[in-house]
Amino acid sequence: MSGRDVVIVGAGHNALVTGCYLARSGLNVEIVEQDAVVGGAVSTVERFPGVLMDRGSSAHIMIRHTGIVEDLDLAAHGLIYQDMDPWGFAPIRADDGTPDALVFWVDIERTCESIAAVCGMADADAYRRFTRDWLPRNEVVFDFFQQSPTPAHLARAMAGLRKASRSGVAQMSREFLGSADAVLDSYFHDERLKTALAWMAAQSGPPSHEPATADLVGWLTMMHRIAPGHPVGGSGKLSEALASCFASYGGTLRLGDGAAEISCRAGKVRSVTTTSGDQIQARQVVAGCHVQTTATLIEGTAPKVTAELRGNARTGNGLGMVVRAVTDTLPGYLADEAGIAHHAMTLLADSRVELRRNYGEFLAGRAPTNPAALVMAPSGRDDTLAPAGRHTVTIWGQWHAYHLEGESWHDIADREAAKLVEVVERHAPGFADSVQDLWVQTPLEIERELGLLRGNVMHLEMTLDQMFSLRPVPKYADYRISDVDGLYITGASTHPGGGVFGASGRSAAHAVLADRSSVLGRLLDWSNATGLRHK
């Protein structure tokens, strides 16, 4: 039996961030991870000989706004980002039927030039107004995302939103509680522009027609502040840099031997037992895994907490699937003679009507008839990912149900993968013939490999009733399992939710440190309340 100040369960990127901040503070910290690869859904592996592919996310957006990369000096640990500028490329048809594209650059004026050329000056001017209205709001929102969702921090955010909003409080509240489609319809005329933005907004999970999705399109304005990035060598280079940073502060990382049980007694956390049978005593334990996995790990010694989590934290019926292709050439999108699509997230959606149909089929447990796709080809700029003459292309298809009515993923995986390949083929003729190998990640495969239950890459549904101080449940929204002294949670199951963010990991570390020292706790609470976090 060994002992640590803190044991962290899981080595996803949020858990690694927690570990870095705790180890940097001088604590004796060990991270235990069942997988042989660090990073969970933010990892990169050799899928085919000489070909590196991301296992989960590829575009890093939110973490680049947090200052975590700079604060932990991850560049010194090998992390190099390539800016995705443009960040969005949407192939469309011009009014005369010829191929064209909407291009979203970090520079707002350059983006407006693209919009004006395709949609007209009125929509270009509307985009300027859109960014002018929603960018200041989202700077406040992102600040709130980096703090514990306490009433005090929420009140401070609301005050900031009032200052940032050009409309009155009542109008602003109505806008935020409305749908993303309502926002799009209030600014723009061209349906092609609205479709591209709606599809990008939907990457958070909910469709653009649902209530309270307005800021899912509003937050896109943040990409005009800092470009999304893809690490040289793959998405997993972020996690590897975090692991290296953690080790440099004296942390211990155990791979291939994850947690089998978190033991609690008399209302306090006591130890973590690994799958190999090793028992690690700890005063504090941070569960960085899926919150329902945490529920399973504590069910033997904290059954009431398990019941609370299982009964109230909703995972949902999956979210999407991924096709990862090895090709002999990059996709040749029509109207992309400069090859800029390979710098961006390529948005392939026919219309908002089709997006709504996709979501309706998802709710009915049916495979999409005509899926939309988000495509990335990181090897177009990063020659470390594949041998010369070969490329990697990721095709994400959203709203693919984990549980299907009348069908099985074991039977239809190839069929649905072919649909996504065909979506790219329609916009980049010859793509299907360029495919040499495919790796298909159905919702079942996502669950099996990455521990993302029911294939939901966001852990829990990203709906209003499971966000902010309601995530994963109101009782435990401050990263503390309040019924068990010394037990904490972090990751996509907690505020602010899914995506490559890291904010949850840092906030969980703040909670642990605050509880270890009342003086330090007061300092950290003051720091958070005044916005003086690590930036």
XYZ file of C-alpha atoms in Angstrom:
535
model
C 0.000 0.000 0.000
C 1.310 3.407 -0.997
C 0.176 6.912 -0.167
C -0.186 10.228 -1.984
C -1.537 13.663 -1.205
C -3.833 13.402 -4.234
C -4.749 10.607 -6.628
C -6.291 11.549 -9.971
C -8.363 8.936 -11.797
C -7.927 9.132 -15.556
C -5.393 10.921 -17.754
C -7.636 12.944 -20.034
C -6.496 16.461 -20.792
C -8.545 18.039 -17.983
C -7.211 15.537 -15.452
C -3.679 16.246 -16.645
C -4.249 19.981 -16.218
C -5.433 19.333 -12.659
C -2.346 17.236 -12.021
C -0.006 19.921 -13.337
C -1.426 22.641 -11.099
C -1.504 20.427 -8.015
C 2.011 19.090 -8.545
C 3.267 22.604 -9.232
C 1.902 23.620 -5.816
C 4.154 21.009 -4.200
C 1.679 18.190 -3.644
C 2.549 14.519 -4.103
C 0.220 13.558 -6.940
C -0.315 10.334 -8.858
C -2.489 9.897 -11.955
C -3.785 6.388 -12.680
C -4.995 5.569 -16.185
C -6.301 2.289 -17.596
C -5.276 3.093 -21.160
C -1.730 2.683 -22.434
C -2.026 6.088 -24.134
C -2.198 9.401 -22.323
C -4.933 11.932 -23.103
C -8.145 9.977 -23.581
C -10.056 11.666 -26.400
C -7.175 14.111 -26.895
C -4.667 11.540 -28.118
C -2.980 10.401 -31.318
C -1.990 6.853 -32.272
C -0.458 4.989 -35.200
C -3.567 3.531 -36.861
C -1.777 2.254 -39.941
C 1.977 1.737 -40.501
C 3.604 5.158 -40.384
C 0.247 6.965 -40.217
C -0.708 8.926 -37.102
C -4.371 9.661 -36.490
C -6.187 11.482 -33.715
C -8.443 9.232 -31.651
C -10.858 12.015 -30.720
C -10.781 15.770 -31.174
C -8.483 17.492 -33.642
C -9.286 21.211 -33.595
C -8.246 22.896 -30.342
C -10.317 26.032 -29.896
C -11.238 26.869 -26.296
C -7.966 25.978 -24.580
C -6.182 28.590 -26.677
C -8.263 31.265 -24.950
C -7.530 30.113 -21.392
C -3.820 30.903 -21.050
C -3.174 27.380 -19.723
C -0.747 26.547 -22.537
C 1.332 29.625 -21.734
C 1.040 29.394 -17.956
C 2.341 25.815 -17.925
C 4.869 26.650 -20.671
C 3.784 23.667 -22.725
C 5.911 24.858 -25.638
C 8.921 23.884 -23.525
C 7.433 20.381 -23.419
C 7.152 20.047 -27.192
C 3.738 21.536 -27.981
C 3.684 23.461 -31.262
C 0.395 24.707 -32.663
C -0.358 25.327 -36.299
C -3.006 28.036 -36.574
C -6.125 27.081 -38.506
C -6.567 30.248 -40.527
C -8.990 30.190 -42.215
C -10.894 28.345 -39.511
C -13.908 27.580 -41.684
C -14.382 26.670 -45.348
C -17.899 26.028 -46.660
C -18.255 24.890 -50.301
C -21.437 26.274 -51.863
C -22.924 26.984 -55.254
C -22.979 30.547 -56.566
C -26.223 32.023 -57.857
C -25.345 30.880 -61.385
C -24.652 27.325 -60.193
C -20.858 27.465 -60.371
C -18.792 26.163 -57.427
C -17.866 28.762 -54.822
C -17.042 28.873 -51.131
C -17.544 30.901 -47.986
C -14.264 31.338 -46.156
C -14.068 32.313 -42.480
C -10.734 33.880 -41.568
C -9.500 35.083 -38.205
C -9.478 38.557 -39.729
C -13.075 39.807 -39.701
C -12.662 42.045 -42.737
C -11.214 39.225 -44.798
C -14.189 37.071 -43.797
C -16.577 39.850 -44.771
C -14.910 40.107 -48.162
C -15.640 36.428 -48.756
C -19.251 36.869 -47.620
C -19.710 39.933 -49.820
C -18.389 38.083 -52.867
C -20.868 35.246 -52.431
C -23.850 36.624 -50.535
C -23.675 40.354 -51.148
C -22.684 43.432 -49.207
C -25.776 43.412 -46.985
C -24.798 40.084 -45.396
C -21.169 41.190 -45.126
C -22.275 44.280 -43.196
C -24.548 42.052 -41.104
C -21.581 39.846 -40.223
C -19.707 42.899 -38.963
C -22.700 43.730 -36.748
C -22.933 40.119 -35.616
C -19.303 40.051 -34.463
C -19.614 43.509 -32.917
C -22.629 42.358 -30.885
C -21.617 38.825 -29.896
C -17.834 38.960 -29.507
C -17.852 41.199 -26.392
C -20.546 39.007 -24.860
C -18.543 35.870 -25.427
C -15.418 37.339 -23.918
C -17.502 37.584 -20.738
C -18.926 34.087 -21.219
C -15.474 32.568 -21.703
C -14.280 34.325 -18.568
C -17.166 32.705 -16.662
C -16.358 29.317 -18.207
C -12.963 29.476 -16.511
C -14.432 29.784 -13.021
C -16.492 27.624 -10.727
C -20.179 28.245 -11.587
C -21.026 29.783 -8.205
C -23.822 32.335 -7.757
C -21.212 35.054 -7.149
C -19.351 34.290 -10.362
C -22.633 34.040 -12.282
C -23.708 37.439 -10.934
C -20.381 38.915 -12.008
C -20.819 37.413 -15.468
C -24.329 38.820 -15.770
C -23.017 42.270 -14.843
C -20.334 41.904 -17.502
C -22.900 40.847 -20.090
C -25.012 43.898 -19.334
C -21.997 46.106 -20.009
C -21.049 44.175 -23.148
C -24.526 44.176 -24.637
C -25.696 46.954 -26.926
C -29.318 45.990 -26.276
C -31.163 46.244 -22.979
C -31.104 43.488 -20.381
C -34.530 42.176 -21.367
C -33.642 41.998 -25.066
C -30.262 40.427 -24.335
C -31.890 37.769 -22.125
C -34.436 37.027 -24.831
C -31.675 36.656 -27.407
C -29.659 34.265 -25.239
C -32.705 32.112 -24.491
C -33.677 31.955 -28.152
C -32.393 29.617 -30.832
C -29.256 29.939 -32.919
C -31.548 29.941 -35.974
C -33.370 32.970 -34.576
C -30.036 34.782 -34.274
C -29.046 33.827 -37.804
C -32.401 34.892 -39.221
C -32.212 38.234 -37.433
C -28.860 39.129 -39.026
C -28.539 37.380 -42.389
C -30.478 36.818 -45.600
C -28.478 34.217 -47.541
C -29.434 30.683 -46.555
C -26.025 29.339 -47.572
C -24.315 31.537 -44.982
C -26.867 30.623 -42.343
C -26.391 26.915 -43.063
C -22.605 27.085 -42.688
C -22.823 28.934 -39.377
C -25.632 26.696 -38.098
C -23.592 23.557 -38.819
C -20.531 24.970 -37.078
C -22.663 26.022 -34.099
C -24.123 22.524 -33.881
C -20.699 21.049 -33.086
C -21.467 21.683 -29.406
C -24.260 19.122 -29.676
C -27.742 20.674 -29.815
C -29.159 21.679 -33.219
C -29.531 25.328 -34.126
C -33.329 25.287 -34.020
C -33.585 24.397 -30.324
C -34.231 27.034 -27.610
C -31.257 28.451 -25.679
C -28.784 27.653 -28.464
C -28.243 31.292 -29.462
C -24.769 31.532 -28.001
C -23.688 28.339 -29.735
C -23.520 30.478 -32.854
C -22.516 33.598 -30.928
C -19.361 32.004 -29.575
C -18.045 31.454 -33.092
C -17.002 35.093 -32.975
C -14.221 34.111 -30.558
C -12.378 32.516 -33.467
C -11.814 36.037 -34.723
C -9.715 36.617 -31.600
C -7.484 33.538 -31.627
C -7.330 30.904 -34.352
C -8.151 27.287 -33.570
C -5.040 25.154 -33.651
C -3.888 21.647 -34.442
C -0.678 20.502 -32.739
C 2.196 19.400 -34.926
C 2.291 15.620 -34.549
C -1.400 15.316 -33.750
C -3.949 16.329 -31.159
C -2.311 14.066 -28.589
C 0.754 16.300 -28.460
C -1.200 18.547 -26.086
C -1.723 15.666 -23.674
C 1.860 14.500 -24.050
C 3.096 17.996 -23.248
C 0.837 18.105 -20.184
C 2.165 14.719 -19.060
C 5.736 15.962 -19.484
C 4.914 19.117 -17.541
C 3.299 17.029 -14.794
C 6.421 14.866 -14.530
C 8.659 17.946 -14.393
C 6.797 19.027 -11.244
C 7.377 15.617 -9.659
C 4.048 13.999 -10.514
C 3.711 10.242 -11.039
C 1.784 8.905 -14.038
C 0.701 5.272 -14.076
C -0.524 3.953 -17.447
C -2.165 0.590 -18.064
C -3.394 0.297 -14.484
C -6.489 2.388 -13.904
C -8.862 2.674 -10.996
C -10.998 -0.317 -10.066
C -12.529 1.327 -6.980
C -12.551 4.595 -5.087
C -13.001 3.707 -1.418
C -14.946 5.998 0.914
C -15.587 5.491 4.628
C -17.395 7.584 7.230
C -18.101 10.289 4.647
C -14.477 10.648 3.577
C -12.458 9.417 0.638
C -9.791 6.950 1.718
C -8.021 5.304 -1.187
C -7.977 4.229 -4.811
C -7.535 0.574 -5.724
C -6.133 -0.063 -9.191
C -6.986 -2.895 -11.541
C -3.703 -4.597 -10.601
C -4.788 -4.621 -6.953
C -2.521 -1.825 -5.719
C -4.161 0.347 -3.072
C -3.124 4.001 -2.943
C -4.175 5.936 0.122
C -4.966 9.593 -0.435
C -6.491 12.480 1.436
C -8.034 13.735 -1.786
C -9.106 12.007 -4.998
C -10.030 13.749 -8.259
C -12.085 11.672 -10.688
C -11.276 12.878 -14.200
C -13.257 10.145 -15.931
C -16.861 10.189 -17.111
C -19.099 11.029 -14.169
C -21.049 7.790 -14.653
C -17.772 5.879 -14.489
C -17.111 7.710 -11.215
C -20.528 6.543 -10.020
C -19.497 2.945 -10.695
C -16.142 3.339 -8.926
C -17.778 4.539 -5.693
C -20.958 2.460 -5.685
C -19.584 -0.012 -3.132
C -18.794 2.616 -0.501
C -20.874 5.690 -1.442
C -24.108 4.274 -2.888
C -26.165 7.437 -2.273
C -23.806 9.510 -4.429
C -23.920 6.810 -7.108
C -27.714 6.954 -7.106
C -27.653 10.767 -7.334
C -25.357 10.718 -10.359
C -27.043 7.858 -12.143
C -30.464 9.307 -11.640
C -29.777 12.901 -12.656
C -26.737 13.184 -14.979
C -28.034 12.432 -18.475
C -25.638 10.942 -21.024
C -28.102 10.757 -23.903
C -28.146 8.564 -26.983
C -24.743 9.304 -28.477
C -23.749 12.224 -30.662
C -21.782 11.287 -33.769
C -19.355 9.014 -35.565
C -15.997 9.493 -37.274
C -14.424 8.145 -40.434
C -10.650 8.527 -40.575
C -9.256 7.981 -44.040
C -5.775 7.438 -45.407
C -5.654 8.831 -48.934
C -3.108 9.252 -51.696
C -4.060 12.898 -52.190
C -5.820 15.698 -50.347
C -9.512 16.315 -51.083
C -9.775 18.565 -54.125
C -12.702 20.775 -53.229
C -14.265 22.668 -56.076
C -13.500 26.406 -55.920
C -10.459 25.770 -53.710
C -7.604 26.200 -56.125
C -5.362 27.626 -53.370
C -5.856 24.592 -51.122
C -6.919 26.693 -48.138
C -9.634 24.212 -47.129
C -6.908 22.040 -45.634
C -6.102 24.782 -43.114
C -9.710 24.830 -41.941
C -12.667 22.894 -40.672
C -14.547 22.195 -43.897
C -18.294 22.513 -43.384
C -20.374 20.246 -45.608
C -24.101 20.705 -45.021
C -26.756 21.057 -47.699
C -29.225 23.238 -45.797
C -30.695 23.955 -42.400
C -33.705 21.898 -43.458
C -31.429 18.898 -43.927
C -29.775 19.543 -40.559
C -33.191 19.472 -38.903
C -34.017 16.229 -40.670
C -30.721 14.739 -39.478
C -31.602 15.642 -35.917
C -35.127 14.288 -36.259
C -33.764 10.958 -37.463
C -31.304 10.972 -34.552
C -34.165 11.462 -32.077
C -36.014 8.586 -33.736
C -32.980 6.305 -33.417
C -32.420 6.118 -37.153
C -29.258 6.544 -39.181
C -29.189 9.844 -41.113
C -30.445 9.706 -44.668
C -28.228 12.549 -45.844
C -25.613 13.305 -43.164
C -23.731 16.550 -42.854
C -19.980 16.365 -42.311
C -17.137 18.369 -40.828
C -13.855 17.491 -42.508
C -10.239 18.137 -41.566
C -7.062 17.134 -43.398
C -4.243 17.966 -40.951
C -1.561 16.222 -43.012
C -2.045 18.958 -45.602
C 0.208 21.120 -43.413
C 1.826 18.642 -41.031
C 4.125 16.174 -42.772
C 4.840 14.300 -39.516
C 1.462 12.524 -39.672
C 1.907 10.341 -42.742
C 4.612 9.183 -45.169
C 5.223 11.150 -48.352
C 2.417 10.669 -50.829
C -0.168 9.784 -48.169
C -2.611 11.935 -46.231
C -4.987 11.713 -43.295
C -8.559 12.967 -43.590
C -11.027 13.049 -40.693
C -14.766 13.095 -41.458
C -17.034 13.820 -38.478
C -20.714 13.073 -38.840
C -23.036 14.325 -36.140
C -26.328 13.017 -34.741
C -25.654 9.325 -35.096
C -27.614 7.548 -32.371
C -25.848 5.079 -30.092
C -28.977 2.942 -29.801
C -30.689 2.360 -33.137
C -34.258 1.262 -33.735
C -34.302 -1.933 -35.747
C -30.642 -1.876 -36.774
C -27.238 -2.633 -35.274
C -24.015 -0.670 -35.624
C -22.212 -3.966 -36.179
C -24.272 -4.376 -39.364
C -24.375 -0.814 -40.694
C -20.961 0.659 -39.800
C -19.573 0.261 -43.326
C -22.768 1.579 -44.891
C -22.772 4.732 -42.756
C -19.047 5.268 -43.305
C -19.650 5.103 -47.062
C -22.328 7.803 -46.712
C -19.825 10.160 -45.095
C -17.211 9.433 -47.753
C -19.862 10.213 -50.365
C -20.591 13.585 -48.723
C -16.952 14.557 -49.298
C -17.026 13.086 -52.816
C -19.919 15.378 -53.790
C -17.829 18.432 -52.946
C -14.414 17.041 -53.879
C -14.807 14.734 -56.905
C -12.291 11.903 -56.909
C -12.014 11.727 -53.129
C -13.576 8.259 -52.884
C -11.023 6.849 -55.338
C -8.182 8.390 -53.312
C -9.081 6.450 -50.164
C -6.593 3.684 -49.379
C -7.575 2.760 -45.804
C -10.447 3.593 -43.459
C -10.770 3.527 -39.691
C -14.418 3.783 -38.657
C -15.383 4.977 -35.183
C -19.051 4.264 -34.632
C -20.658 5.392 -31.361
C -20.016 1.888 -30.014
C -16.336 2.063 -30.971
C -16.005 5.538 -29.434
C -17.385 4.138 -26.185
C -15.174 1.056 -26.255
C -11.896 2.760 -27.028
C -12.235 6.091 -25.254
C -14.599 5.362 -22.365
C -17.078 7.935 -23.690
C -20.252 6.248 -22.551
C -22.944 5.773 -25.208
C -20.553 7.407 -27.659
C -21.282 10.933 -26.390
C -18.060 12.873 -26.906
C -19.410 15.615 -24.597
C -19.926 13.068 -21.742
C -23.345 14.541 -20.911
C -25.834 16.261 -23.160
C -24.967 19.939 -23.636
C -28.502 21.191 -23.004
C -29.485 24.141 -20.833
C -30.650 21.885 -17.991
C -27.170 20.332 -17.820
C -24.962 23.386 -18.087
C -23.289 25.840 -15.698
C -24.339 25.203 -12.073
C -26.508 22.270 -13.213
C -23.605 20.160 -14.548
C -23.351 17.269 -13.778
C -25.990 17.868 -11.074
C -26.550 21.023 -8.999
C -25.285 19.398 -5.809
C -21.807 18.745 -7.212
C -21.396 21.600 -9.697
C -18.418 23.162 -7.847
C -16.206 20.136 -8.647
C -16.695 18.765 -5.106
C -18.679 15.640 -4.304
C -20.004 17.338 -1.201
C -21.301 14.107 0.380
C -17.783 12.632 0.429
C -15.064 14.787 1.963
C -12.001 14.831 -0.288
C -13.674 13.567 -3.481
C -13.649 15.845 -6.545
C -14.594 15.612 -10.204
C -13.299 17.213 -13.377
C -13.585 16.745 -17.132
C -16.305 17.174 -19.726
C -18.944 15.961 -17.262
C -18.445 19.202 -15.314
C -18.698 22.930 -16.049
C -18.046 24.202 -18.720
C -18.609 20.915 -20.569
C -17.056 19.176 -23.556
C -14.360 20.173 -25.999
C -10.624 20.691 -25.644
C -10.790 23.316 -22.930
C -8.764 22.529 -19.786
C -10.737 25.067 -17.735
C -12.485 22.360 -15.732
C -9.115 20.843 -14.849
C -7.740 24.124 -13.569
C -10.925 24.932 -11.638
C -10.890 21.497 -9.992
C -7.273 22.078 -8.931
C -8.341 25.406 -7.395
C -11.060 23.578 -5.431
C -8.605 20.999 -4.104
C -6.082 23.629 -3.071
C -8.744 25.840 -1.506
C -9.913 22.956 0.678
C -6.369 22.139 1.766
C -5.695 25.609 3.085
C -8.255 28.124 4.260
C -5.777 30.967 3.665
C -4.916 29.720 0.195
C -8.612 29.106 -0.370
C -9.472 32.711 0.354
C -6.699 33.868 -1.959
C -7.857 31.598 -4.763
C -11.486 32.614 -4.343
C -10.458 36.279 -4.444
C -8.276 35.605 -7.501
C -11.147 33.904 -9.328
C -13.654 36.579 -8.337
C -11.416 39.374 -9.644
C -10.408 37.582 -12.826
C -6.743 37.199 -11.829
C -6.384 33.619 -12.998
C -3.400 32.194 -14.806
C -3.340 33.931 -18.167
